[in-house]
């Protein structure tokens, strides 16, 4: 699932201004509508561990010069090309370890509460 063109600029702006922003208040069902950003750069995920509330959108932005993935049992970005992004709504609580399937030493963890 790729980000729509009209939101790409907003997502990149989030990365530049600090990595996250609240897009709305908590939902009535206890979910959150926050967007969090993971930057892929220098062969690593930053932050390597991210804690979010259920319902948060996580966007991985690839700032390296070559493709990467964010691959876990619960999600798989496929190839994220250089300069591109991919997003996932964190709907399943728990700890979700992920890695880049092209570079398995690149590891991250998404913790959904």
JSON list of C-alpha atoms in Angstrom, two decimals:
[
{"chain": "A", "resi": 1, "resn": "UNK", "atom": "CA", "xyz": [0.00, 0.00, 0.00]},
{"chain": "A", "resi": 2, "resn": "UNK", "atom": "CA", "xyz": [1.61, 3.25, -1.17]},
{"chain": "A", "resi": 3, "resn": "UNK", "atom": "CA", "xyz": [0.84, 6.71, 0.11]},
{"chain": "A", "resi": 4, "resn": "UNK", "atom": "CA", "xyz": [-1.45, 8.77, -2.16]},
{"chain": "A", "resi": 5, "resn": "UNK", "atom": "CA", "xyz": [0.31, 11.54, -4.07]},
{"chain": "A", "resi": 6, "resn": "UNK", "atom": "CA", "xyz": [-1.59, 14.29, -2.27]},
{"chain": "A", "resi": 7, "resn": "UNK", "atom": "CA", "xyz": [-0.30, 13.15, 1.14]},
{"chain": "A", "resi": 8, "resn": "UNK", "atom": "CA", "xyz": [3.31, 12.46, 0.14]},
{"chain": "A", "resi": 9, "resn": "UNK", "atom": "CA", "xyz": [4.37, 16.07, 0.73]},
{"chain": "A", "resi": 10, "resn": "UNK", "atom": "CA", "xyz": [2.74, 16.08, 4.17]},
{"chain": "A", "resi": 11, "resn": "UNK", "atom": "CA", "xyz": [4.48, 12.85, 5.13]},
{"chain": "A", "resi": 12, "resn": "UNK", "atom": "CA", "xyz": [7.86, 14.18, 4.03]},
{"chain": "A", "resi": 13, "resn": "UNK", "atom": "CA", "xyz": [7.19, 17.33, 6.01]},
{"chain": "A", "resi": 14, "resn": "UNK", "atom": "CA", "xyz": [6.58, 15.20, 9.11]},
{"chain": "A", "resi": 15, "resn": "UNK", "atom": "CA", "xyz": [10.00, 13.60, 8.66]},
{"chain": "A", "resi": 16, "resn": "UNK", "atom": "CA", "xyz": [11.65, 17.00, 8.39]},
{"chain": "A", "resi": 17, "resn": "UNK", "atom": "CA", "xyz": [9.90, 18.59, 11.39]},
{"chain": "A", "resi": 18, "resn": "UNK", "atom": "CA", "xyz": [10.43, 15.85, 13.91]},
{"chain": "A", "resi": 19, "resn": "UNK", "atom": "CA", "xyz": [9.02, 12.54, 12.85]},
{"chain": "A", "resi": 20, "resn": "UNK", "atom": "CA", "xyz": [5.48, 12.57, 14.11]},
{"chain": "A", "resi": 21, "resn": "UNK", "atom": "CA", "xyz": [2.32, 14.61, 14.34]},
{"chain": "A", "resi": 22, "resn": "UNK", "atom": "CA", "xyz": [-1.16, 14.13, 15.70]},
{"chain": "A", "resi": 23, "resn": "UNK", "atom": "CA", "xyz": [-3.64, 14.13, 12.84]},
{"chain": "A", "resi": 24, "resn": "UNK", "atom": "CA", "xyz": [-6.73, 13.73, 15.06]},
{"chain": "A", "resi": 25, "resn": "UNK", "atom": "CA", "xyz": [-7.76, 12.78, 18.57]},
{"chain": "A", "resi": 26, "resn": "UNK", "atom": "CA", "xyz": [-8.12, 9.25, 19.87]},
{"chain": "A", "resi": 27, "resn": "UNK", "atom": "CA", "xyz": [-11.01, 7.37, 18.32]},
{"chain": "A", "resi": 28, "resn": "UNK", "atom": "CA", "xyz": [-14.04, 6.20, 20.26]},
{"chain": "A", "resi": 29, "resn": "UNK", "atom": "CA", "xyz": [-12.84, 2.61, 19.84]},
{"chain": "A", "resi": 30, "resn": "UNK", "atom": "CA", "xyz": [-9.56, 3.33, 21.66]},
{"chain": "A", "resi": 31, "resn": "UNK", "atom": "CA", "xyz": [-7.48, 3.58, 18.50]},
{"chain": "A", "resi": 32, "resn": "UNK", "atom": "CA", "xyz": [-5.15, 6.45, 17.75]},
{"chain": "A", "resi": 33, "resn": "UNK", "atom": "CA", "xyz": [-4.91, 8.42, 14.52]},
{"chain": "A", "resi": 34, "resn": "UNK", "atom": "CA", "xyz": [-1.31, 9.54, 14.86]},
{"chain": "A", "resi": 35, "resn": "UNK", "atom": "CA", "xyz": [1.23, 9.31, 12.06]},
{"chain": "A", "resi": 36, "resn": "UNK", "atom": "CA", "xyz": [4.73, 8.20, 13.03]},
{"chain": "A", "resi": 37, "resn": "UNK", "atom": "CA", "xyz": [7.73, 8.20, 10.67]},
{"chain": "A", "resi": 38, "resn": "UNK", "atom": "CA", "xyz": [10.59, 5.71, 10.45]},
{"chain": "A", "resi": 39, "resn": "UNK", "atom": "CA", "xyz": [13.48, 7.00, 8.36]},
{"chain": "A", "resi": 40, "resn": "UNK", "atom": "CA", "xyz": [15.57, 4.49, 6.44]},
{"chain": "A", "resi": 41, "resn": "UNK", "atom": "CA", "xyz": [19.05, 5.94, 6.07]},
{"chain": "A", "resi": 42, "resn": "UNK", "atom": "CA", "xyz": [22.65, 4.76, 6.34]},
{"chain": "A", "resi": 43, "resn": "UNK", "atom": "CA", "xyz": [21.50, 1.13, 6.27]},
{"chain": "A", "resi": 44, "resn": "UNK", "atom": "CA", "xyz": [19.36, 1.45, 9.41]},
{"chain": "A", "resi": 45, "resn": "UNK", "atom": "CA", "xyz": [15.83, 2.16, 10.60]},
{"chain": "A", "resi": 46, "resn": "UNK", "atom": "CA", "xyz": [15.54, 5.29, 12.74]},
{"chain": "A", "resi": 47, "resn": "UNK", "atom": "CA", "xyz": [14.12, 4.91, 15.28]},
{"chain": "A", "resi": 48, "resn": "UNK", "atom": "CA", "xyz": [15.00, 1.22, 15.49]},
{"chain": "A", "resi": 49, "resn": "UNK", "atom": "CA", "xyz": [12.18, 0.72, 18.01]},
{"chain": "A", "resi": 50, "resn": "UNK", "atom": "CA", "xyz": [8.91, 2.58, 17.76]},
{"chain": "A", "resi": 51, "resn": "UNK", "atom": "CA", "xyz": [6.01, 2.41, 20.24]},
{"chain": "A", "resi": 52, "resn": "UNK", "atom": "CA", "xyz": [2.60, 3.41, 18.86]},
{"chain": "A", "resi": 53, "resn": "UNK", "atom": "CA", "xyz": [-1.04, 3.10, 19.81]},
{"chain": "A", "resi": 54, "resn": "UNK", "atom": "CA", "xyz": [-3.31, 0.77, 17.86]},
{"chain": "A", "resi": 55, "resn": "UNK", "atom": "CA", "xyz": [-4.63, 2.60, 14.81]},
{"chain": "A", "resi": 56, "resn": "UNK", "atom": "CA", "xyz": [-1.53, 4.72, 14.29]},
{"chain": "A", "resi": 57, "resn": "UNK", "atom": "CA", "xyz": [-0.16, 5.03, 10.77]},
{"chain": "A", "resi": 58, "resn": "UNK", "atom": "CA", "xyz": [3.55, 4.30, 10.44]},
{"chain": "A", "resi": 59, "resn": "UNK", "atom": "CA", "xyz": [5.37, 5.64, 7.39]},
{"chain": "A", "resi": 60, "resn": "UNK", "atom": "CA", "xyz": [8.76, 4.33, 6.35]},
{"chain": "A", "resi": 61, "resn": "UNK", "atom": "CA", "xyz": [10.68, 6.88, 4.22]},
{"chain": "A", "resi": 62, "resn": "UNK", "atom": "CA", "xyz": [13.71, 5.59, 2.30]},
{"chain": "A", "resi": 63, "resn": "UNK", "atom": "CA", "xyz": [16.45, 8.23, 2.25]},
{"chain": "A", "resi": 64, "resn": "UNK", "atom": "CA", "xyz": [19.13, 5.79, 1.10]},
{"chain": "A", "resi": 65, "resn": "UNK", "atom": "CA", "xyz": [20.25, 5.56, -2.52]},
{"chain": "A", "resi": 66, "resn": "UNK", "atom": "CA", "xyz": [18.97, 1.99, -2.98]},
{"chain": "A", "resi": 67, "resn": "UNK", "atom": "CA", "xyz": [15.79, 0.02, -2.21]},
{"chain": "A", "resi": 68, "resn": "UNK", "atom": "CA", "xyz": [14.89, -1.44, 1.18]},
{"chain": "A", "resi": 69, "resn": "UNK", "atom": "CA", "xyz": [11.92, -3.28, 2.69]},
{"chain": "A", "resi": 70, "resn": "UNK", "atom": "CA", "xyz": [10.13, -3.29, 6.03]},
{"chain": "A", "resi": 71, "resn": "UNK", "atom": "CA", "xyz": [9.23, -6.96, 6.34]},
{"chain": "A", "resi": 72, "resn": "UNK", "atom": "CA", "xyz": [7.57, -8.63, 9.32]},
{"chain": "A", "resi": 73, "resn": "UNK", "atom": "CA", "xyz": [5.21, -11.54, 9.86]},
{"chain": "A", "resi": 74, "resn": "UNK", "atom": "CA", "xyz": [2.35, -9.00, 10.11]},
{"chain": "A", "resi": 75, "resn": "UNK", "atom": "CA", "xyz": [3.28, -6.70, 7.20]},
{"chain": "A", "resi": 76, "resn": "UNK", "atom": "CA", "xyz": [5.54, -6.42, 4.15]},
{"chain": "A", "resi": 77, "resn": "UNK", "atom": "CA", "xyz": [6.28, -3.21, 2.32]},
{"chain": "A", "resi": 78, "resn": "UNK", "atom": "CA", "xyz": [7.74, -4.84, -0.73]},
{"chain": "A", "resi": 79, "resn": "UNK", "atom": "CA", "xyz": [10.56, -2.85, -2.29]},
{"chain": "A", "resi": 80, "resn": "UNK", "atom": "CA", "xyz": [10.64, 0.78, -1.12]},
{"chain": "A", "resi": 81, "resn": "UNK", "atom": "CA", "xyz": [12.66, 2.55, -3.79]},
{"chain": "A", "resi": 82, "resn": "UNK", "atom": "CA", "xyz": [15.17, 5.32, -3.02]},
{"chain": "A", "resi": 83, "resn": "UNK", "atom": "CA", "xyz": [13.28, 8.51, -2.21]},
{"chain": "A", "resi": 84, "resn": "UNK", "atom": "CA", "xyz": [9.95, 6.69, -1.83]},
{"chain": "A", "resi": 85, "resn": "UNK", "atom": "CA", "xyz": [7.79, 5.80, 1.18]},
{"chain": "A", "resi": 86, "resn": "UNK", "atom": "CA", "xyz": [5.35, 3.13, 2.35]},
{"chain": "A", "resi": 87, "resn": "UNK", "atom": "CA", "xyz": [2.79, 3.21, 5.15]},
{"chain": "A", "resi": 88, "resn": "UNK", "atom": "CA", "xyz": [1.06, 0.69, 7.38]},
{"chain": "A", "resi": 89, "resn": "UNK", "atom": "CA", "xyz": [-1.75, 1.13, 9.91]},
{"chain": "A", "resi": 90, "resn": "UNK", "atom": "CA", "xyz": [-0.72, -0.60, 13.14]},
{"chain": "A", "resi": 91, "resn": "UNK", "atom": "CA", "xyz": [-3.88, -2.49, 14.01]},
{"chain": "A", "resi": 92, "resn": "UNK", "atom": "CA", "xyz": [-2.56, -5.59, 15.79]},
{"chain": "A", "resi": 93, "resn": "UNK", "atom": "CA", "xyz": [-1.25, -5.07, 19.34]},
{"chain": "A", "resi": 94, "resn": "UNK", "atom": "CA", "xyz": [2.07, -6.65, 20.27]},
{"chain": "A", "resi": 95, "resn": "UNK", "atom": "CA", "xyz": [5.75, -6.53, 19.40]},
{"chain": "A", "resi": 96, "resn": "UNK", "atom": "CA", "xyz": [6.43, -6.83, 15.69]},
{"chain": "A", "resi": 97, "resn": "UNK", "atom": "CA", "xyz": [10.07, -7.38, 14.75]},
{"chain": "A", "resi": 98, "resn": "UNK", "atom": "CA", "xyz": [10.87, -6.45, 11.16]},
{"chain": "A", "resi": 99, "resn": "UNK", "atom": "CA", "xyz": [13.88, -6.30, 8.89]},
{"chain": "A", "resi": 100, "resn": "UNK", "atom": "CA", "xyz": [14.96, -5.35, 5.41]},
{"chain": "A", "resi": 101, "resn": "UNK", "atom": "CA", "xyz": [14.71, -8.50, 3.32]},
{"chain": "A", "resi": 102, "resn": "UNK", "atom": "CA", "xyz": [17.48, -7.17, 1.04]},
{"chain": "A", "resi": 103, "resn": "UNK", "atom": "CA", "xyz": [19.79, -6.38, 3.99]},
{"chain": "A", "resi": 104, "resn": "UNK", "atom": "CA", "xyz": [18.87, -8.74, 6.89]},
{"chain": "A", "resi": 105, "resn": "UNK", "atom": "CA", "xyz": [21.22, -7.02, 9.33]},
{"chain": "A", "resi": 106, "resn": "UNK", "atom": "CA", "xyz": [18.86, -3.99, 9.22]},
{"chain": "A", "resi": 107, "resn": "UNK", "atom": "CA", "xyz": [16.35, -4.64, 11.99]},
{"chain": "A", "resi": 108, "resn": "UNK", "atom": "CA", "xyz": [13.59, -2.73, 13.69]},
{"chain": "A", "resi": 109, "resn": "UNK", "atom": "CA", "xyz": [10.72, -3.29, 16.08]},
{"chain": "A", "resi": 110, "resn": "UNK", "atom": "CA", "xyz": [7.22, -1.88, 16.05]},
{"chain": "A", "resi": 111, "resn": "UNK", "atom": "CA", "xyz": [5.44, -2.10, 19.41]},
{"chain": "A", "resi": 112, "resn": "UNK", "atom": "CA", "xyz": [1.68, -1.58, 19.18]},
{"chain": "A", "resi": 113, "resn": "UNK", "atom": "CA", "xyz": [-0.26, -0.92, 22.41]}
]
